XYZ file of C-alpha atoms in Angstrom:
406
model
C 83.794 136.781 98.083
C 84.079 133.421 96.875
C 87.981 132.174 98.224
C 87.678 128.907 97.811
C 86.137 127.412 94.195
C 86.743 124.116 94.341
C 84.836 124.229 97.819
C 81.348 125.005 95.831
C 78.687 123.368 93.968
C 78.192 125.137 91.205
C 75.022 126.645 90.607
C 72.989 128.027 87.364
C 74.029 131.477 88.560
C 77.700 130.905 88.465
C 78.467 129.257 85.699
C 81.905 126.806 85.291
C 84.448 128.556 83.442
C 87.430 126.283 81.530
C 88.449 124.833 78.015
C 85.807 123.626 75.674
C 87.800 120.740 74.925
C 87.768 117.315 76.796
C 91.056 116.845 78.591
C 90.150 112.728 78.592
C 92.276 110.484 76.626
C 93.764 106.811 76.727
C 96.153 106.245 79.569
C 98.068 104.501 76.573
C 98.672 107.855 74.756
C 100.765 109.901 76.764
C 101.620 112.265 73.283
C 98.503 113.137 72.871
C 97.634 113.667 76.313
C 100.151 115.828 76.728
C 98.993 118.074 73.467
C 95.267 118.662 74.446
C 94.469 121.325 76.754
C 93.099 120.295 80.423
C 89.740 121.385 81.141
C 88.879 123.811 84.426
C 86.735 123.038 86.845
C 85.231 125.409 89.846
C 83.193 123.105 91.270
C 82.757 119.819 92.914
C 80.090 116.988 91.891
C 77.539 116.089 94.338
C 78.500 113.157 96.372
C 76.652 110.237 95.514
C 76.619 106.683 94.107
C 77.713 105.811 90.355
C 77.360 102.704 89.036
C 80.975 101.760 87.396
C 81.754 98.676 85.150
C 84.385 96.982 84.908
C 86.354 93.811 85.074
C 87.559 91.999 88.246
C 90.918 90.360 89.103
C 92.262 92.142 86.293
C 90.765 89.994 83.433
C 90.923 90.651 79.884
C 87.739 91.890 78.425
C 85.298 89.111 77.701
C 82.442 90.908 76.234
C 79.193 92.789 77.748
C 77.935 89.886 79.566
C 80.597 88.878 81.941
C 80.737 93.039 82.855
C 79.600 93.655 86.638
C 78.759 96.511 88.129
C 81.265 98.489 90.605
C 79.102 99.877 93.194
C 80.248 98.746 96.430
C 81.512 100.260 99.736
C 85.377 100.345 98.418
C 83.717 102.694 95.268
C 81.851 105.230 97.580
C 84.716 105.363 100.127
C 87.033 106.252 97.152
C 84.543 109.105 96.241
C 83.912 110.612 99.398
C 87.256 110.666 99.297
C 87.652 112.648 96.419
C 84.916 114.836 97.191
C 84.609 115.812 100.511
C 82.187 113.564 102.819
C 79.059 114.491 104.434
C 80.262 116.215 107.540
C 83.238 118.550 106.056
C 83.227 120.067 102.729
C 86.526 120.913 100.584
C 86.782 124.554 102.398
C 85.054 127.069 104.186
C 83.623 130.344 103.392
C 79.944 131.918 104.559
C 78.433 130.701 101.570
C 79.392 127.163 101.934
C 77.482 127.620 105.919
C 75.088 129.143 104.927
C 73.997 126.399 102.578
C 74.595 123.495 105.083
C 71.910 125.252 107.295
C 69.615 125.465 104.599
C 70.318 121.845 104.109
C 69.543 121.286 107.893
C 73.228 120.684 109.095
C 73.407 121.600 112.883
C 74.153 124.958 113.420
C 76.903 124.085 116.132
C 79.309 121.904 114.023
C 79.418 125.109 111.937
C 82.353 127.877 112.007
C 80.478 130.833 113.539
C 81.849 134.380 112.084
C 84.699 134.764 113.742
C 86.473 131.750 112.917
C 85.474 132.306 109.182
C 86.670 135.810 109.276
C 90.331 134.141 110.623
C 90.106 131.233 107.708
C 89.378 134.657 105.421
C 92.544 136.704 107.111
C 94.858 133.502 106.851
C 93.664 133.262 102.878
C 95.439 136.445 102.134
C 98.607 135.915 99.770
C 101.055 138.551 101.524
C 100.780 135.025 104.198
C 102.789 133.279 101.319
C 105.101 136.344 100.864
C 106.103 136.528 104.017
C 106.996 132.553 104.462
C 108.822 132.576 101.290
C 111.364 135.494 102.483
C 111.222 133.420 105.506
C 112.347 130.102 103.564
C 114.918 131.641 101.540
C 116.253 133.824 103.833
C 119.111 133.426 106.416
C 116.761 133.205 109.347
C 116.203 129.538 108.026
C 118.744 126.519 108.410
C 116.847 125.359 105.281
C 117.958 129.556 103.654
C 121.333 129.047 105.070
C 122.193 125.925 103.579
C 120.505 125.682 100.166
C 120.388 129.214 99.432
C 121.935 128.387 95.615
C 118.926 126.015 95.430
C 116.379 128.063 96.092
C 114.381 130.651 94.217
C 111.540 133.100 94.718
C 111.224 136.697 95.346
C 107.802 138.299 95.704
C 106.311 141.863 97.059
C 103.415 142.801 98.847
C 102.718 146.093 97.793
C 100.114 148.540 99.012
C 100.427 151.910 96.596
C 100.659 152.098 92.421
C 104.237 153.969 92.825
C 105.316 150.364 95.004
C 103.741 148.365 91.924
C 105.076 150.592 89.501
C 109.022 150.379 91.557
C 108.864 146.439 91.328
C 107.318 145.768 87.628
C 110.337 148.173 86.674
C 112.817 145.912 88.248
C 112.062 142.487 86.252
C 111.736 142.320 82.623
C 108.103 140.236 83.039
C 105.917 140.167 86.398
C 102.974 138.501 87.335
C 100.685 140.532 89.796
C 98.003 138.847 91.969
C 95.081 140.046 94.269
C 95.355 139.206 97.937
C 92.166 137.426 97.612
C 90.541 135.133 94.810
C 89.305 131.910 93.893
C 91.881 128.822 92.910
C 93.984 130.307 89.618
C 91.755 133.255 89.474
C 93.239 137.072 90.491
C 96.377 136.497 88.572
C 97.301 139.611 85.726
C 101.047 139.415 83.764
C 102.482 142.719 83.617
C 103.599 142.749 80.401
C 103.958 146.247 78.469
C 103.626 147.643 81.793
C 101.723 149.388 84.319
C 98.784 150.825 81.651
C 95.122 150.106 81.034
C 93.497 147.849 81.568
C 96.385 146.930 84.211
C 96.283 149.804 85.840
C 92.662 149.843 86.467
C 92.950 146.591 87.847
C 95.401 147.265 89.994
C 93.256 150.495 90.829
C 90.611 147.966 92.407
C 92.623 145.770 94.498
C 94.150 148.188 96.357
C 90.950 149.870 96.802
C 88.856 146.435 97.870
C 91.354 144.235 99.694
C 93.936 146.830 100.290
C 97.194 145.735 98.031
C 98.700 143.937 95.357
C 101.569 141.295 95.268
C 104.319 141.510 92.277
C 106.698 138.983 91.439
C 108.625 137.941 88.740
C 108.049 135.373 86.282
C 110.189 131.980 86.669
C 110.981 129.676 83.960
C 108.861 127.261 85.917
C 109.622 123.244 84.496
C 107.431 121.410 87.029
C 104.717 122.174 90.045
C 104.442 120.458 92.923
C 102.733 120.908 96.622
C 102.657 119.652 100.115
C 100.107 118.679 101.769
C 99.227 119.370 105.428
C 96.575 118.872 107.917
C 96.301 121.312 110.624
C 95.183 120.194 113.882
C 93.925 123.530 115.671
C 95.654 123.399 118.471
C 99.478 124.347 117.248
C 100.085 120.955 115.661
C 100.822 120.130 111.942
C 101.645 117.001 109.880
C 102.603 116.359 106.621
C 100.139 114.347 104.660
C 101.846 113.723 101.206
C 103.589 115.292 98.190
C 101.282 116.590 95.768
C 102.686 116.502 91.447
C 100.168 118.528 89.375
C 99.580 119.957 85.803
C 98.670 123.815 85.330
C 96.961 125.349 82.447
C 98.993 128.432 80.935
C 97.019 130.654 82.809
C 97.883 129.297 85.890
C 94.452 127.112 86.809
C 94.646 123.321 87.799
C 94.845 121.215 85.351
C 95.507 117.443 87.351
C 97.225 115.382 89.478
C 99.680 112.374 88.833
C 98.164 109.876 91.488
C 101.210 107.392 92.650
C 102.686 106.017 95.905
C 104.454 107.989 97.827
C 107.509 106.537 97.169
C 107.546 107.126 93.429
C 106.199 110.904 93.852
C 109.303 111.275 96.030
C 111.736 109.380 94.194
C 110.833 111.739 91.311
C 111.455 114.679 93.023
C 114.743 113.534 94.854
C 115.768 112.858 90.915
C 115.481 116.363 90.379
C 116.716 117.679 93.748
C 119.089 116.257 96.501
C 117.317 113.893 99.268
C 119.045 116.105 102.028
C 117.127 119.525 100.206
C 114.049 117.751 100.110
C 114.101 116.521 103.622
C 114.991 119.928 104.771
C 111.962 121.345 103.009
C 109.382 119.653 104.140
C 110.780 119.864 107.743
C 111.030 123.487 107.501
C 107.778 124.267 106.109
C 106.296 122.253 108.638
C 107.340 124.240 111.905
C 106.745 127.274 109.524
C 103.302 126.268 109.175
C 102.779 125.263 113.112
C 104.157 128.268 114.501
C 102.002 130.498 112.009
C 98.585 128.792 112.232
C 98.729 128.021 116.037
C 94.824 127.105 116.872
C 93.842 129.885 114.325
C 92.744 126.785 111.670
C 91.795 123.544 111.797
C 91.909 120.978 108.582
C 93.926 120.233 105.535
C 95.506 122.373 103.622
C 98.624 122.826 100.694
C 101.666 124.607 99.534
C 102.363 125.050 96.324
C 106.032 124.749 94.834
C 108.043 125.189 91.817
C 111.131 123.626 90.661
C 112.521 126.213 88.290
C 114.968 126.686 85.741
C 117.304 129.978 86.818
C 119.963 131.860 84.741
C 123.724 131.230 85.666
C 122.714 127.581 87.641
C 123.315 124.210 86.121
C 121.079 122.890 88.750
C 117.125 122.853 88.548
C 116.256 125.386 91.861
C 113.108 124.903 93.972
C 110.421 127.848 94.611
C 109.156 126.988 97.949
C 105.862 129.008 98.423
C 104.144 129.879 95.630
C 100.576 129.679 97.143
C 99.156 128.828 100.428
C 95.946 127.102 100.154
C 93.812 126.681 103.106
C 90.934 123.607 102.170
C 91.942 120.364 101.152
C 93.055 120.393 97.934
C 92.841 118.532 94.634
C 96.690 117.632 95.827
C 95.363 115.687 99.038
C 92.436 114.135 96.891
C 94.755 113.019 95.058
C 97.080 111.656 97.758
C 94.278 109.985 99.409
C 93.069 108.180 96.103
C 96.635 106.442 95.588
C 95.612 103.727 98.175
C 93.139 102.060 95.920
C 95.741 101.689 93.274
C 97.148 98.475 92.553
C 101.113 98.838 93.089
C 102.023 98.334 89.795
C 99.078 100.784 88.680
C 99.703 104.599 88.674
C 96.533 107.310 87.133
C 96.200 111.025 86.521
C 93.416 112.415 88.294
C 91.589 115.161 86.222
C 88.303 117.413 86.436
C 87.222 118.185 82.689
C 84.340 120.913 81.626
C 82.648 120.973 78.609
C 80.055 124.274 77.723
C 77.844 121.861 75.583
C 75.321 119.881 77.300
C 75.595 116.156 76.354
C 79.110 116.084 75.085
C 81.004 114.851 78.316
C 77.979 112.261 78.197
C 78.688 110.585 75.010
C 82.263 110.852 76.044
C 82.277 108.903 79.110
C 80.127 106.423 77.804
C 83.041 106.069 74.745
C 85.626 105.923 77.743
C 83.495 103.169 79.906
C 83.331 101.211 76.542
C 86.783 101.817 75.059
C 88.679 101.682 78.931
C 86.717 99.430 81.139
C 87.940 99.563 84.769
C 90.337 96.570 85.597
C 90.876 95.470 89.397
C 93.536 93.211 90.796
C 92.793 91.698 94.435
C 90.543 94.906 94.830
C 92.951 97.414 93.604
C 92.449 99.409 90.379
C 94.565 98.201 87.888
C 93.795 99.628 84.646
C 91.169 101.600 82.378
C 88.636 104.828 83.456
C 86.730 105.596 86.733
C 84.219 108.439 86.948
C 84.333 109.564 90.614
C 81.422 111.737 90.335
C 78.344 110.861 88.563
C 77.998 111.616 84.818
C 74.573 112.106 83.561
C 73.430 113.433 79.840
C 72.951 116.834 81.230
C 76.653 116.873 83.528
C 79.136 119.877 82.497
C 81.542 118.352 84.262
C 83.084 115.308 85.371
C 85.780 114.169 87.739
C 88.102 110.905 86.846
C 90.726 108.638 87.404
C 92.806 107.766 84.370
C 94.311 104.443 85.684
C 97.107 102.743 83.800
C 100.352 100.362 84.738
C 103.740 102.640 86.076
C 105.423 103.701 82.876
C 108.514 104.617 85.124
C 109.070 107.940 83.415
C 107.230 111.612 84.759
């Protein structure tokens, strides 16, 4: 079982799955951005080097001769970055060992099968269930104190008469298998529990044993935190994580900014108190739950939410639990080569037709040529994996001055 997609290189016999339409526009044209579809991505680009023009000091564009060519240590640290480096990939699962042994990776730098099979139990979603009732519950000073802020009810249910008993109690659900890839495993149970619903239901609780139900939120943002999970009881916080999701649910991108701004976004939506609170609690949540059981980055997914009868936007604090290091923390780690005036949206794109994201990027290295400042990107398009005629998919930095408004 394949938990973690964005862990993978893709191969001819799994084919990428996502929009047929580039998600890459002009940093300049936020309108239009915003009316394209994202593409989806399952995969991760080999990690290599990828010769990127662009302009230094943050010059205006002087023509085709005074280009030079990006290709320096600053380039491939941003990209091993973004990818993964040699010695740890984006997650584990068998199939990710088993493929660094073929590739001649020593054996004992590997998780042998028992620690996989704990990464594998801690992947389950009745994990999240259980540390949202936790967050918004009274057992929590962050439940006690900010229980009108908070939203988020979901079941982990293990018979069709327990699905059946919570669809029935919300007028739209979404149901999701304990196990899947990144957006994958999700079902909305609208017209209710019928074919081909039913039969899908049918099949989780026969192959992983149950079936979570919750209801639907009128969701207005997502957000994450990231983590990174020592493996012997100890947990920090790594950075706040503000991403796009398609309709169905699958990542879309990541708004790539200081630390400071991400925050100060979220603190305009949300007291400072609430937000220090939540990061607090969901890091001793986190410690005491993992203990030594896992070892590396990983991510929580949030909400903030719009809720009948409160004037105030509400925040769902565990929507997923993902255990690899996420396009969130990619994107966390990539905000240090940004110039501080400079923010970017960091987006993987797929396109079925080979060629097309080809002619594309060479349109976007012509049309947005990659402006530095004192090292720093400043402005215009960076590939961060490499993009070749025959590529299906890309991964890229959008880079672009702070327009002070998310």
């Amino acid at each position: 079982m394949f938990l973690h997609d964005l862990a993978y290189i893709q191969s001819r016999e799994r084919p990428g799955v996502g929009l047929s339409q580039s998600a890459f526009h002009s940093p300049a044209s936020p309108a239009t951005m915003a009316a394209r579809p994202f593409g989806v991505a399952r995969m991760v680009g080999n990690e290599g080097r990828c010769r990127v023009r662009g302009f230094g000091g943050g010059s205006p564009a002087l023509g085709r001769r005074n280009r030079r060519d990006l290709s320096g240590s600053e380039m491939g640290r941003a990209r091993r970055l973004a990818f993964g480096c040699r010695r740890c990939p984006l997650g584990w699962s068998p199939l990710m060992v088993q493929r660094l042994l073929t590739g001649g990776a020593d054996r004992s730098r590997l998780p042998d099968e028992a620690r996989l099979a704990r990464y594998r139990e801690l992947s389950n979603r009745r994990h999240a269930v259980d540390m949202l009732a936790y967050l918004c519950g009274s057992g929590s000073d962050l439940g006690q104190k900010w229980r009108d802020r908070l939203c988020g009810v979901s079941y982990y249910c293990t018979g069709e008469q327990d699905i059946i008993q919570r669809m029935r109690q919300y007028p739209e659900t979404l149901l999701k298998a304990p196990w899947s890839g990144s957006g994958k495993g999700l079902r909305l149970g609208r017209g209710g529990y019928v074919p081909p619903l039913s039969g899908w239901c049918g099949r989780q609780l026969r192959e992983q044993g149950g079936v979570i139900v919750e209801p639907v939120y009128n969701k207005v943002s997502d957000f994450a935190l990231e983590f990174y999970a020592d493996g012997a009881g100890g947990v920090r916080y790594t950075g706040l994580s503000v991403f796009l999701t398609t309709a169905r649910g699958t990542y879309a991108g990541n708004w790539v900014a200081s630390e400071e701004d991400k925050v100060r976004w979220l603190t305009d939506r949300i007291p400072l108190l609430l937000w220090q609170m939540l990061k607090t609690a969901v890091t001793h949540y986190l410690a005491d739950w993992l203990g030594n059981g896992y070892n590396g980055h990983l991510g929580v997914d949030m909400m903030l939410c719009r809720v009948p009868g409160s004037e105030y936007l509400c925040v769902h604090p565990c929507v997923e639990i993902n255990l690899r290091r996420t396009m969130g923390q990619v994107s966390v780690d990539l905000a240090s080569f940004l110039s501080p005036s400079s923010e970017a949206r960091f987006v993987i794109d797929y396109e079925k037709e080979a060629g097309r994201l080809w002619s594309e990027h060479c349109r976007c290295e012509e049309a947005h040529p990659l402006c530095l400042r004192e090292g720093k990107l400043l402005q215009g398009y960076l590939p961060l994996v490499p993009v070749t005629p025959s590529a299906h998919y890309r991964a890229a930095l959008w880079v672009s001055p702070k327009s002070g408004k998310k």
